[in-house]
Short mmCIF file of C-alpha atoms in Angstrom, two decimals:
data_model
loop_
_atom_site.label_atom_id
_atom_site.label_comp_id
_atom_site.label_asym_id
_atom_site.label_seq_id
_atom_site.Cartn_x
_atom_site.Cartn_y
_atom_site.Cartn_z
CA MET A 1 -9.20 26.83 1.30
CA HIS A 2 -8.07 23.20 1.12
CA ASP A 3 -7.30 21.41 -2.13
CA TYR A 4 -9.91 18.74 -1.32
CA ASP A 5 -12.70 18.11 1.13
CA VAL A 6 -11.45 14.58 1.78
CA CYS A 7 -8.15 12.87 1.05
CA VAL A 8 -8.24 9.07 1.13
CA ILE A 9 -4.86 7.35 1.37
CA GLY A 10 -5.09 3.82 0.00
CA GLY A 11 -7.14 2.43 -2.87
CA GLY A 12 -8.08 -0.99 -1.48
CA PRO A 13 -11.63 -2.06 -0.59
CA ALA A 14 -11.82 0.21 2.46
CA GLY A 15 -10.37 3.29 0.79
CA PHE A 16 -12.38 2.90 -2.41
CA ALA A 17 -15.62 2.48 -0.42
CA ALA A 18 -14.84 5.60 1.62
CA ALA A 19 -14.02 7.67 -1.46
CA VAL A 20 -17.20 6.71 -3.31
CA ARG A 21 -19.39 7.24 -0.24
CA CYS A 22 -17.90 10.75 0.20
CA TRP A 23 -18.74 11.37 -3.46
CA ASP A 24 -22.33 10.45 -2.64
CA PHE A 25 -22.39 13.43 -0.29
CA GLY A 26 -21.02 15.82 -2.91
CA LYS A 27 -17.46 15.99 -1.59
CA ARG A 28 -14.31 16.77 -3.58
CA VAL A 29 -12.21 13.68 -2.94
CA CYS A 30 -8.59 12.80 -3.63
CA LEU A 31 -7.73 9.08 -3.67
CA ILE A 32 -4.01 8.32 -3.38
CA GLU A 33 -2.79 4.81 -4.25
CA LYS A 34 0.73 3.84 -5.24
CA GLY A 35 -0.03 0.35 -6.56
CA PRO A 36 -2.78 -1.37 -8.50
CA LEU A 37 -6.29 -0.27 -7.61
CA GLY A 38 -8.06 -2.69 -5.31
CA GLY A 39 -5.12 -3.37 -3.00
CA ALA A 40 -4.81 -6.71 -1.23
CA GLY A 41 -8.57 -7.14 -1.52
CA ILE A 42 -7.92 -8.03 -5.15
CA HIS A 43 -4.20 -8.57 -5.73
CA ASN A 44 -2.26 -11.09 -3.60
CA GLY A 45 -5.24 -11.37 -1.33
CA ALA A 46 -8.96 -12.05 -1.18
CA LEU A 47 -10.01 -12.13 -4.86
CA SER A 48 -6.85 -13.76 -6.20
CA SER A 49 -6.68 -16.48 -3.53
CA LYS A 50 -10.40 -17.21 -3.70
CA THR A 51 -10.26 -17.51 -7.49
CA PHE A 52 -7.33 -19.88 -7.03
CA TRP A 53 -9.41 -21.86 -4.51
CA GLU A 54 -12.42 -22.06 -6.82
CA LEU A 55 -10.26 -23.36 -9.66
CA SER A 56 -8.66 -25.95 -7.39
CA ARG A 57 -12.08 -27.10 -6.20
CA HIS A 58 -13.35 -27.44 -9.77
CA PHE A 59 -10.23 -29.39 -10.70
CA ARG A 60 -10.68 -31.79 -7.81
CA SER A 61 -14.36 -32.27 -8.71
CA ALA A 62 -13.39 -33.09 -12.29
CA LYS A 63 -11.13 -35.87 -10.99
CA ARG A 64 -13.90 -37.55 -8.98
CA LEU A 65 -15.03 -40.99 -10.08
CA ASP A 66 -18.27 -41.29 -8.10
CA ARG A 67 -20.59 -39.32 -10.37
CA GLY A 68 -21.40 -41.75 -13.13
CA TYR A 69 -18.86 -40.39 -15.58
CA ARG A 70 -15.11 -40.05 -15.92
CA ALA A 71 -13.21 -37.10 -17.37
CA GLU A 72 -10.13 -38.12 -19.34
CA ARG A 73 -6.70 -36.45 -19.18
CA VAL A 74 -7.61 -33.86 -16.54
CA GLU A 75 -4.42 -31.92 -15.98
CA ALA A 76 -3.53 -28.62 -14.33
CA ASP A 77 -0.89 -26.25 -15.67
CA PHE A 78 0.18 -23.66 -13.13
CA ALA A 79 0.87 -20.93 -15.70
CA GLN A 80 -2.59 -21.31 -17.19
CA VAL A 81 -4.27 -21.44 -13.79
CA ARG A 82 -2.36 -18.34 -12.78
CA ALA A 83 -3.47 -16.61 -15.99
CA VAL A 84 -7.12 -17.23 -15.09
CA VAL A 85 -6.52 -15.79 -11.61
CA ASP A 86 -4.81 -12.75 -13.11
CA GLN A 87 -7.71 -12.24 -15.50
CA ALA A 88 -10.18 -12.22 -12.62
CA CYS A 89 -8.13 -9.57 -10.83
CA GLU A 90 -7.78 -7.49 -13.99
CA ASP A 91 -11.55 -7.58 -14.54
CA LYS A 92 -12.16 -6.16 -11.07
CA THR A 93 -9.40 -3.58 -11.36
CA ARG A 94 -10.89 -2.31 -14.62
CA GLN A 95 -14.27 -1.88 -12.92
CA ILE A 96 -12.71 0.29 -10.20
CA ALA A 97 -10.70 2.32 -12.73
CA HIS A 98 -13.82 2.88 -14.85
CA GLN A 99 -15.73 4.10 -11.81
CA LEU A 100 -12.98 6.57 -10.89
CA TYR A 101 -12.80 7.81 -14.48
CA GLU A 102 -16.54 8.45 -14.56
CA LEU A 103 -16.47 10.26 -11.19
CA ALA A 104 -13.39 12.36 -11.89
CA GLN A 105 -15.36 15.51 -12.79
CA PRO A 106 -18.47 17.06 -11.22
CA ARG A 107 -21.71 16.72 -13.18
CA PRO A 108 -24.89 18.78 -13.21
CA GLY A 109 -26.67 18.06 -9.96
CA LEU A 110 -23.76 15.89 -8.81
CA PRO A 111 -21.12 18.18 -7.29
CA GLY A 112 -18.85 15.40 -6.03
CA SER A 113 -15.60 14.35 -7.73
CA ILE A 114 -12.81 11.85 -7.14
CA ALA A 115 -9.26 12.59 -8.30
CA HIS A 116 -7.07 9.47 -8.51
CA ILE A 117 -3.38 10.14 -7.88
CA ARG A 118 -0.82 7.37 -8.22
CA GLY A 119 1.79 7.93 -5.58
CA THR A 120 2.88 7.52 -1.97
CA ALA A 121 1.78 9.90 0.75
CA ARG A 122 3.28 11.01 4.04
CA PHE A 123 1.93 13.58 6.43
CA VAL A 124 3.47 17.03 6.61
CA ASP A 125 1.05 18.25 9.27
CA ALA A 126 -2.48 17.48 10.38
CA HIS A 127 -4.03 18.97 7.22
CA ALA A 128 -1.49 18.18 4.50
CA VAL A 129 0.43 15.31 2.94
CA HIS A 130 3.45 15.18 0.69
CA VAL A 131 2.75 12.94 -2.34
CA GLU A 132 5.54 11.39 -4.39
CA ALA A 133 4.05 10.50 -7.77
CA VAL A 134 4.80 7.06 -9.18
CA ASP A 135 4.65 7.85 -12.89
CA ALA A 136 5.64 11.49 -13.27
CA GLY A 137 8.51 11.30 -10.81
CA HIS A 138 7.60 14.58 -9.12
CA SER A 139 6.12 15.48 -5.76
CA ARG A 140 3.34 17.77 -4.61
CA ARG A 141 1.67 18.94 -1.43
CA ILE A 142 -2.02 18.17 -0.95
CA SER A 143 -4.21 19.66 1.75
CA ALA A 144 -7.65 18.46 2.82
CA ALA A 145 -10.27 19.20 5.45
CA HIS A 146 -10.49 15.49 6.31
CA PHE A 147 -8.26 12.45 5.82
CA VAL A 148 -9.11 8.76 5.70
CA ILE A 149 -6.18 6.38 6.18
CA ALA A 150 -6.71 3.04 4.44
CA THR A 151 -3.21 1.83 3.62
CA GLY A 152 -3.90 -1.80 4.46
CA SER A 153 -1.40 -4.39 5.62
CA ARG A 154 1.32 -6.74 4.40
CA PRO A 155 2.41 -10.25 5.39
CA ARG A 156 4.35 -10.42 8.62
CA GLU A 157 7.98 -11.50 8.31
CA LEU A 158 10.08 -13.22 10.95
CA PRO A 159 13.55 -11.97 11.85
CA ASP A 160 15.24 -15.38 11.60
CA ILE A 161 13.78 -16.35 8.22
CA GLU A 162 15.05 -14.78 5.00
CA ILE A 163 12.16 -14.28 2.60
CA ASP A 164 13.50 -14.02 -0.94
CA GLY A 165 10.19 -14.21 -2.83
CA GLU A 166 11.28 -17.30 -4.75
CA THR A 167 12.19 -20.15 -2.40
CA ILE A 168 10.82 -18.78 0.85
CA ILE A 169 7.71 -16.76 0.08
CA THR A 170 4.65 -15.06 1.54
CA SER A 171 1.16 -14.88 0.06
CA ASP A 172 2.35 -11.82 -1.90
CA HIS A 173 4.66 -14.05 -3.94
CA ILE A 174 2.25 -16.80 -5.05
CA GLY A 175 2.05 -15.15 -8.45
CA SER A 176 5.82 -15.42 -8.88
CA LEU A 177 5.71 -19.24 -8.86
CA ARG A 178 6.35 -20.72 -12.30
CA ALA A 179 5.02 -24.20 -11.54
CA PHE A 180 3.34 -26.19 -8.83
CA PRO A 181 6.08 -26.91 -6.29
CA ARG A 182 6.79 -30.60 -5.72
CA SER A 183 6.66 -29.95 -1.98
CA LEU A 184 5.69 -26.99 0.17
CA VAL A 185 5.80 -26.26 3.89
CA ILE A 186 3.39 -23.67 5.25
CA LEU A 187 4.29 -21.98 8.52
CA GLY A 188 1.05 -20.98 10.24
CA ALA A 189 -2.25 -22.85 10.48
CA GLY A 190 -4.60 -19.89 10.60
CA VAL A 191 -7.16 -19.17 7.90
CA ILE A 192 -4.68 -18.05 5.22
CA GLY A 193 -2.28 -20.93 5.83
CA CYS A 194 -5.09 -23.49 5.77
CA GLU A 195 -6.60 -21.96 2.63
CA PHE A 196 -3.34 -22.31 0.70
CA ALA A 197 -2.85 -25.82 2.07
CA THR A 198 -6.31 -26.64 0.68
CA ILE A 199 -5.57 -25.05 -2.71
CA PHE A 200 -2.29 -26.83 -3.35
CA ALA A 201 -3.60 -30.12 -1.99
CA ASN A 202 -6.65 -29.91 -4.29
CA PHE A 203 -4.47 -29.77 -7.38
CA GLY A 204 -2.63 -32.88 -6.22
CA ARG A 205 0.76 -31.79 -7.56
CA THR A 206 2.29 -30.68 -4.27
CA LYS A 207 3.14 -32.51 -1.07
CA VAL A 208 2.05 -30.05 1.62
CA TYR A 209 3.30 -29.77 5.19
CA LEU A 210 1.54 -27.48 7.68
CA ILE A 211 3.29 -26.32 10.85
CA ASP A 212 0.83 -25.64 13.66
CA ARG A 213 1.87 -24.46 17.12
CA ALA A 214 -1.53 -25.32 18.60
CA PRO A 215 -3.01 -28.77 19.26
CA ARG A 216 -5.33 -28.28 16.27
CA ILE A 217 -5.71 -25.99 13.28
CA LEU A 218 -8.14 -23.05 13.46
CA PRO A 219 -7.93 -22.82 17.28
CA PHE A 220 -10.46 -19.98 17.33
CA GLU A 221 -13.18 -22.31 16.05
CA ASP A 222 -15.01 -25.19 17.71
CA ASP A 223 -13.55 -28.70 17.68
CA ASP A 224 -16.12 -30.09 15.25
CA VAL A 225 -15.32 -27.37 12.69
CA ALA A 226 -11.53 -27.62 12.98
CA ASN A 227 -11.43 -31.41 13.13
CA LEU A 228 -13.45 -31.89 9.94
CA CYS A 229 -11.26 -29.42 8.02
CA ALA A 230 -8.11 -31.08 9.35
CA ALA A 231 -9.35 -34.56 8.47
CA ASN A 232 -10.02 -33.47 4.89
CA LEU A 233 -6.58 -31.91 4.56
CA GLU A 234 -4.95 -35.10 5.80
CA ALA A 235 -7.11 -37.19 3.45
CA LYS A 236 -5.58 -35.17 0.60
CA GLY A 237 -2.08 -36.04 1.81
CA VAL A 238 -1.31 -32.92 3.87
CA THR A 239 0.96 -33.56 6.84
CA ILE A 240 -0.05 -31.42 9.82
CA HIS A 241 2.72 -30.90 12.37
CA ARG A 242 0.55 -30.34 15.45
CA GLN A 243 1.98 -28.62 18.53
CA ALA A 244 5.20 -28.13 16.62
CA LYS A 245 7.72 -25.38 17.25
CA LEU A 246 9.83 -24.18 14.32
CA VAL A 247 13.46 -24.39 15.39
CA ALA A 248 15.12 -23.35 12.13
CA MET A 249 14.37 -22.71 8.47
CA ARG A 250 16.99 -22.00 5.84
CA LYS A 251 17.63 -22.13 2.13
CA LEU A 252 19.86 -24.99 1.13
CA GLU A 253 20.94 -25.82 -2.44
CA GLY A 254 17.93 -24.08 -3.96
CA GLU A 255 15.45 -25.71 -1.58
CA VAL A 256 14.27 -25.22 1.99
CA GLU A 257 15.31 -27.19 5.03
CA TYR A 258 13.33 -26.80 8.22
CA THR A 259 13.56 -28.30 11.68
CA ILE A 260 10.66 -28.58 14.08
CA GLU A 261 10.43 -29.63 17.70
CA HIS A 262 7.43 -31.75 18.63
CA ALA A 263 5.51 -31.53 21.91
CA THR A 264 7.38 -34.65 23.08
CA GLY A 265 10.70 -32.81 22.71
CA GLY A 266 11.86 -34.76 19.68
CA ARG A 267 13.14 -32.91 16.64
CA GLU A 268 12.58 -33.56 12.95
CA THR A 269 14.31 -32.07 9.90
CA ILE A 270 12.60 -32.07 6.49
CA ARG A 271 13.64 -30.67 3.11
CA VAL A 272 11.05 -29.23 0.69
CA GLU A 273 11.11 -27.24 -2.52
CA LYS A 274 9.32 -24.12 -1.24
CA ALA A 275 8.19 -22.55 2.03
CA LEU A 276 5.22 -20.24 2.55
CA ILE A 277 5.29 -18.01 5.63
CA SER A 278 1.77 -17.25 6.86
CA VAL A 279 2.04 -15.85 10.38
CA GLY A 280 -0.30 -12.87 10.20
CA ARG A 281 -0.10 -9.37 8.77
CA VAL A 282 1.29 -6.01 9.88
CA PRO A 283 -0.26 -2.58 9.19
CA ASN A 284 1.22 -0.30 6.53
CA THR A 285 1.73 2.70 8.82
CA ASP A 286 5.52 2.94 8.96
CA ARG A 287 5.96 5.39 6.04
CA LEU A 288 3.03 7.71 6.73
CA GLU A 289 4.90 9.83 9.33
CA LEU A 290 1.74 9.95 11.41
CA ASP A 291 3.55 11.65 14.28
CA LYS A 292 3.61 14.87 12.24
CA ALA A 293 -0.19 14.77 12.15
CA GLY A 294 -0.52 13.80 15.80
CA VAL A 295 -2.12 10.41 15.08
CA LEU A 296 -1.46 7.85 17.83
CA LEU A 297 -0.34 4.25 17.23
CA ASP A 298 -0.46 1.29 19.57
CA ALA A 299 2.49 -0.94 20.43
CA ARG A 300 1.94 -3.02 17.25
CA SER A 301 1.79 0.04 14.98
CA HIS A 302 -1.97 -0.14 14.47
CA ILE A 303 -3.74 3.21 14.41
CA VAL A 304 -5.62 3.92 17.63
CA HIS A 305 -9.22 4.90 16.87
CA GLN A 306 -12.69 5.18 18.30
CA ASP A 307 -15.38 4.14 15.84
CA THR A 308 -12.98 4.87 12.91
CA GLN A 309 -12.00 8.33 14.28
CA THR A 310 -8.34 8.69 15.30
CA SER A 311 -6.81 10.82 18.04
CA VAL A 312 -7.02 13.73 15.55
CA PRO A 313 -10.77 14.39 15.05
CA HIS A 314 -10.66 15.11 11.30
CA ILE A 315 -8.48 12.06 10.50
CA TYR A 316 -10.09 8.62 10.23
CA ALA A 317 -8.58 5.13 9.96
CA ILE A 318 -10.23 2.08 8.39
CA GLY A 319 -9.42 -1.46 7.34
CA ASP A 320 -6.25 -3.36 8.20
CA VAL A 321 -4.41 -0.34 9.67
CA THR A 322 -6.65 -0.60 12.74
CA LEU A 323 -6.76 -3.42 15.25
CA ASP A 324 -10.14 -4.64 13.97
CA ILE A 325 -10.70 -7.81 11.96
CA ALA A 326 -8.78 -7.75 8.67
CA LEU A 327 -11.51 -8.69 6.20
CA VAL A 328 -12.63 -7.09 2.95
CA ASN A 329 -16.25 -6.76 4.05
CA VAL A 330 -15.18 -5.17 7.34
CA GLY A 331 -12.93 -2.69 5.52
CA GLU A 332 -15.72 -1.70 3.12
CA ILE A 333 -18.23 -1.22 5.94
CA GLU A 334 -15.71 0.82 7.95
CA GLY A 335 -14.96 2.93 4.86
CA ARG A 336 -18.62 3.72 4.33
CA HIS A 337 -19.11 4.40 8.03
CA ALA A 338 -16.12 6.75 8.26
CA ALA A 339 -17.40 8.68 5.22
CA GLU A 340 -20.86 9.01 6.75
CA ARG A 341 -19.37 10.18 10.06
CA LEU A 342 -17.06 12.82 8.63
CA CYS A 343 -19.84 14.07 6.35
CA GLY A 344 -22.16 14.39 9.35
CA HIS A 345 -24.68 11.77 8.22
CA THR A 346 -24.53 9.41 11.20
CA ASP A 347 -23.71 9.44 14.88
CA ARG A 348 -24.56 5.78 15.48
CA PRO A 349 -21.49 3.64 16.32
CA LEU A 350 -20.55 0.81 14.00
CA SER A 351 -21.52 -2.66 15.24
CA TYR A 352 -19.60 -5.86 14.52
CA ALA A 353 -22.13 -8.16 16.21
CA ASN A 354 -23.37 -9.64 12.93
CA LEU A 355 -20.00 -9.92 11.23
CA ALA A 356 -20.03 -12.75 8.71
CA THR A 357 -16.96 -14.55 7.35
CA ILE A 358 -16.20 -17.31 4.89
CA MET A 359 -13.17 -19.60 5.16
CA PHE A 360 -12.24 -21.20 1.86
CA LEU A 361 -11.24 -24.60 3.12
CA ASP A 362 -12.56 -28.12 2.51
CA PRO A 363 -15.39 -27.91 3.17
CA GLU A 364 -16.23 -24.24 2.85
CA VAL A 365 -16.86 -22.70 6.27
CA ALA A 366 -19.35 -19.89 6.87
CA ALA A 367 -19.34 -18.21 10.27
CA ILE A 368 -21.35 -15.50 11.99
CA GLY A 369 -21.71 -14.47 15.61
CA LEU A 370 -20.59 -16.63 18.52
CA ASN A 371 -19.39 -20.22 18.35
CA GLU A 372 -19.67 -22.63 21.26
CA GLN A 373 -16.30 -21.95 22.82
CA GLN A 374 -16.99 -18.20 22.76
CA ALA A 375 -20.44 -18.63 24.28
CA GLN A 376 -18.96 -20.83 27.01
CA ALA A 377 -16.17 -18.34 27.67
CA GLU A 378 -18.88 -15.73 28.31
CA ARG A 379 -20.93 -18.28 30.32
CA ILE A 380 -24.03 -17.73 28.20
CA PRO A 381 -26.65 -20.49 28.61
CA TYR A 382 -27.56 -21.62 25.12
CA ARG A 383 -29.26 -24.24 23.01
CA VAL A 384 -27.42 -25.68 20.03
CA GLY A 385 -28.75 -27.60 17.07
CA VAL A 386 -26.51 -29.38 14.58
CA TYR A 387 -28.05 -30.56 11.31
CA ASP A 388 -25.97 -32.77 9.03
CA TYR A 389 -25.69 -32.07 5.30
CA SER A 390 -26.47 -35.72 4.56
CA LEU A 391 -30.14 -34.92 5.34
CA VAL A 392 -30.30 -31.86 3.03
CA ASN A 393 -31.80 -32.58 -0.41
CA ARG A 394 -29.65 -30.09 -2.34
CA ALA A 395 -26.47 -31.54 -0.87
CA ILE A 396 -27.69 -35.03 -1.72
CA ALA A 397 -28.42 -33.95 -5.31
CA MET A 398 -24.95 -32.40 -5.63
CA ARG A 399 -23.34 -35.52 -4.12
CA GLU A 400 -21.70 -33.18 -1.60
CA THR A 401 -23.09 -34.39 1.72
CA GLU A 402 -20.11 -33.67 3.94
CA GLY A 403 -20.76 -30.87 6.41
CA PHE A 404 -23.35 -29.51 8.82
CA VAL A 405 -25.24 -26.45 9.96
CA LYS A 406 -24.86 -25.46 13.62
CA LEU A 407 -27.08 -22.80 15.19
CA LEU A 408 -26.74 -21.33 18.69
CA VAL A 409 -29.59 -19.51 20.45
CA ARG A 410 -30.03 -18.22 23.98
CA ASP A 411 -31.65 -20.77 26.26
CA ASP A 412 -34.63 -18.66 27.23
CA GLU A 413 -38.12 -17.98 25.97
CA ALA A 414 -36.95 -15.42 23.38
CA MET A 415 -34.41 -17.83 21.79
CA THR A 416 -32.39 -14.91 20.38
CA ILE A 417 -29.81 -16.08 17.84
CA LEU A 418 -26.22 -16.02 19.11
CA GLY A 419 -24.36 -17.40 16.11
CA MET A 420 -24.10 -19.98 13.39
CA ARG A 421 -21.49 -22.13 11.69
CA ALA A 422 -22.11 -23.87 8.38
CA LEU A 423 -19.66 -26.25 6.74
CA GLY A 424 -20.17 -27.60 3.27
CA VAL A 425 -21.11 -26.74 -0.28
CA HIS A 426 -22.92 -23.38 -0.61
CA ALA A 427 -22.39 -22.79 3.12
CA SER A 428 -22.21 -19.03 2.57
CA THR A 429 -25.83 -18.96 1.35
CA THR A 430 -26.99 -19.57 4.92
CA LEU A 431 -25.50 -16.35 6.28
CA GLU A 432 -27.74 -13.53 5.10
CA ALA A 433 -30.92 -14.27 7.04
CA VAL A 434 -28.99 -15.08 10.23
CA SER A 435 -26.99 -11.85 9.90
CA LEU A 436 -30.16 -9.80 9.74
CA MET A 437 -31.67 -11.65 12.71
CA ILE A 438 -28.57 -11.09 14.86
CA GLN A 439 -28.42 -7.40 13.93
CA HIS A 440 -32.01 -6.87 15.05
CA GLN A 441 -31.80 -9.36 17.96
CA ARG A 442 -34.68 -11.43 16.64
CA SER A 443 -35.85 -14.85 17.72
CA ALA A 444 -34.88 -18.00 15.90
CA ARG A 445 -38.59 -18.74 15.63
CA GLU A 446 -38.84 -16.27 12.78
CA LEU A 447 -36.33 -18.28 10.73
CA ALA A 448 -38.60 -21.28 10.93
CA GLU A 449 -41.36 -19.32 9.22
CA LEU A 450 -39.38 -18.35 6.10
CA TYR A 451 -40.15 -19.92 2.73
CA HIS A 452 -37.06 -21.44 1.11
CA PRO A 453 -36.76 -22.58 -2.49
CA HIS A 454 -36.48 -26.32 -2.92
CA PRO A 455 -34.02 -27.83 -3.09
CA ALA A 456 -31.63 -25.41 -1.36
CA ILE A 457 -28.92 -25.69 1.26
CA THR A 458 -30.81 -23.14 3.37
CA GLU A 459 -33.47 -25.78 4.03
CA GLY A 460 -30.93 -27.40 6.35
CA LEU A 461 -30.81 -24.20 8.38
CA GLN A 462 -34.60 -24.06 8.49
CA ASP A 463 -34.98 -27.59 9.78
CA CYS A 464 -32.16 -26.97 12.27
CA VAL A 465 -34.27 -24.13 13.70
CA ARG A 466 -37.33 -26.37 13.74
CA MET A 467 -35.30 -28.97 15.63
CA LEU A 468 -34.57 -26.37 18.31
CA LEU A 469 -38.31 -25.72 18.48
CA GLY A 470 -39.15 -29.42 18.62
CA SER A 471 -40.93 -29.39 15.24
CA SER A 472 -38.31 -30.60 12.75
CA ILE A 473 -39.15 -33.02 9.96
CA TYR A 474 -36.27 -35.33 10.91
CA LYS A 475 -35.99 -36.17 14.60
CA PRO A 476 -32.79 -36.51 16.68
CA CYS A 477 -34.02 -39.78 18.13
CA ALA A 478 -34.15 -41.28 14.63
CA PHE A 479 -30.88 -39.79 13.30
CA GLN A 480 -28.66 -39.78 16.36
CA SER A 481 -25.39 -39.52 14.41
CA GLN A 482 -26.63 -36.80 12.03
CA LEU A 483 -28.57 -34.57 14.42
CA ARG A 484 -27.52 -33.02 17.71
CA LEU A 485 -29.70 -31.08 20.10
CA SER A 486 -28.21 -29.85 23.38
CA ARG A 487 -28.73 -27.29 26.13
CA ILE A 488 -25.65 -25.84 27.82
CA HIS A 489 -25.66 -24.47 31.36
CA TYR A 490 -22.86 -23.95 33.89
CA ALA A 491 -21.88 -25.34 37.26
CA ASP A 492 -20.85 -23.09 40.13
CA ASP A 493 -17.21 -23.50 39.13
CA GLY A 494 -17.99 -22.28 35.58
CA THR A 495 -17.78 -25.71 33.95
CA ALA A 496 -20.12 -26.12 30.99
CA GLN A 497 -22.71 -28.86 31.46
CA ALA A 498 -24.67 -30.25 28.52
CA ARG A 499 -27.88 -32.18 28.40
CA SER A 500 -29.75 -33.44 25.37
CA GLY A 501 -33.01 -31.92 24.10
#
């Protein structure tokens, strides 16, 4: 007889979702978490950084002078901003703690329970872990019929850069700052690096430098997406070191001195107050002693799995510890899926085809499915419609007309949706309908038939679809700089060839 039916290791979004879903099926669950509940999905991660971004966006809006009014003495105090961010995280943590408290004991007709143990776990064998309690200072052995590993990830560090958490920091140390730095260099121009560049630039108190190894930021996105985001960063005073190689970075007299080598071969040395290292994340698998359970890892220490199931059939892995996309919504879906699999309630594999993401940049970027460079890499013939925000009534009313909606569909009679990108205010509101259509492989024609409230940003998506069908209210021939309609096919050598209409 095992102590629990399921032992979940890690109390972040993935682990919490798995634990609660197992409770739905009447299982006795143990949830082990050494730190604050919610993990990086709340603390030093998604919720905290997005709250920070929202506050920075509101601050920048308050400073605008093109809205018929002027706000006097608009100032930002880092300690107070940080307090608001902390409050948001505490609110969410309390919700999770309340849920666990209410589900701690079985109830009539509800046999499931979740025991929350604060501690660190390492495997003893395939059915047991050794748990070192955080508070009580004692250890115990816990056995379970099934395990779900959801220990998340941490910022990647580089061997030649000493991260002290004060002068040279990662995203985990943003909360340790006592004031807006006068200057900040960010190493890494991926989503996280660009988000923090946007945040600090919005507040206008920090000169930001962004080191990018690639010719442009966000290299995984199309040129039109990346170029608009880069232009807005530079308009805020951010210096983007494109195609720059970091030669050295060191602490010097309480500041940071870094040297980069440009694509031309020339070198440049700059001194700043702080440095933020944002070069990816690594899985938290090193202290689990997974070898004692027989769980296999890949060369980068991610857990090898097949549809959340590891090399040991009763042990599952979800969230950042796998090689899948490290996003909160992905972790939650994987957690629910793993719970349903181990409880015998599904045998259908998890699909990532309609995965939706939001990048908190300027403007906000919403993404789902394929972009153009991915479609071209797969040599998929497609039609693309681009509909500028300047033609969308809600954006006009908000005086936020920068951005566009871009929709890709297969270039055939069915016009199945391949993907969408939306940049601009309320961009994320365009995702839901497209996600459902991609999941069920439905035609874009059905989007044109939906009723949208007026005025709403989603009307831009609707007219973009109509443009692909040749029935839009605004015509590409009349708005050549705001509307784009193209069909992409391929030459014998694989080169993409575009033609209008």
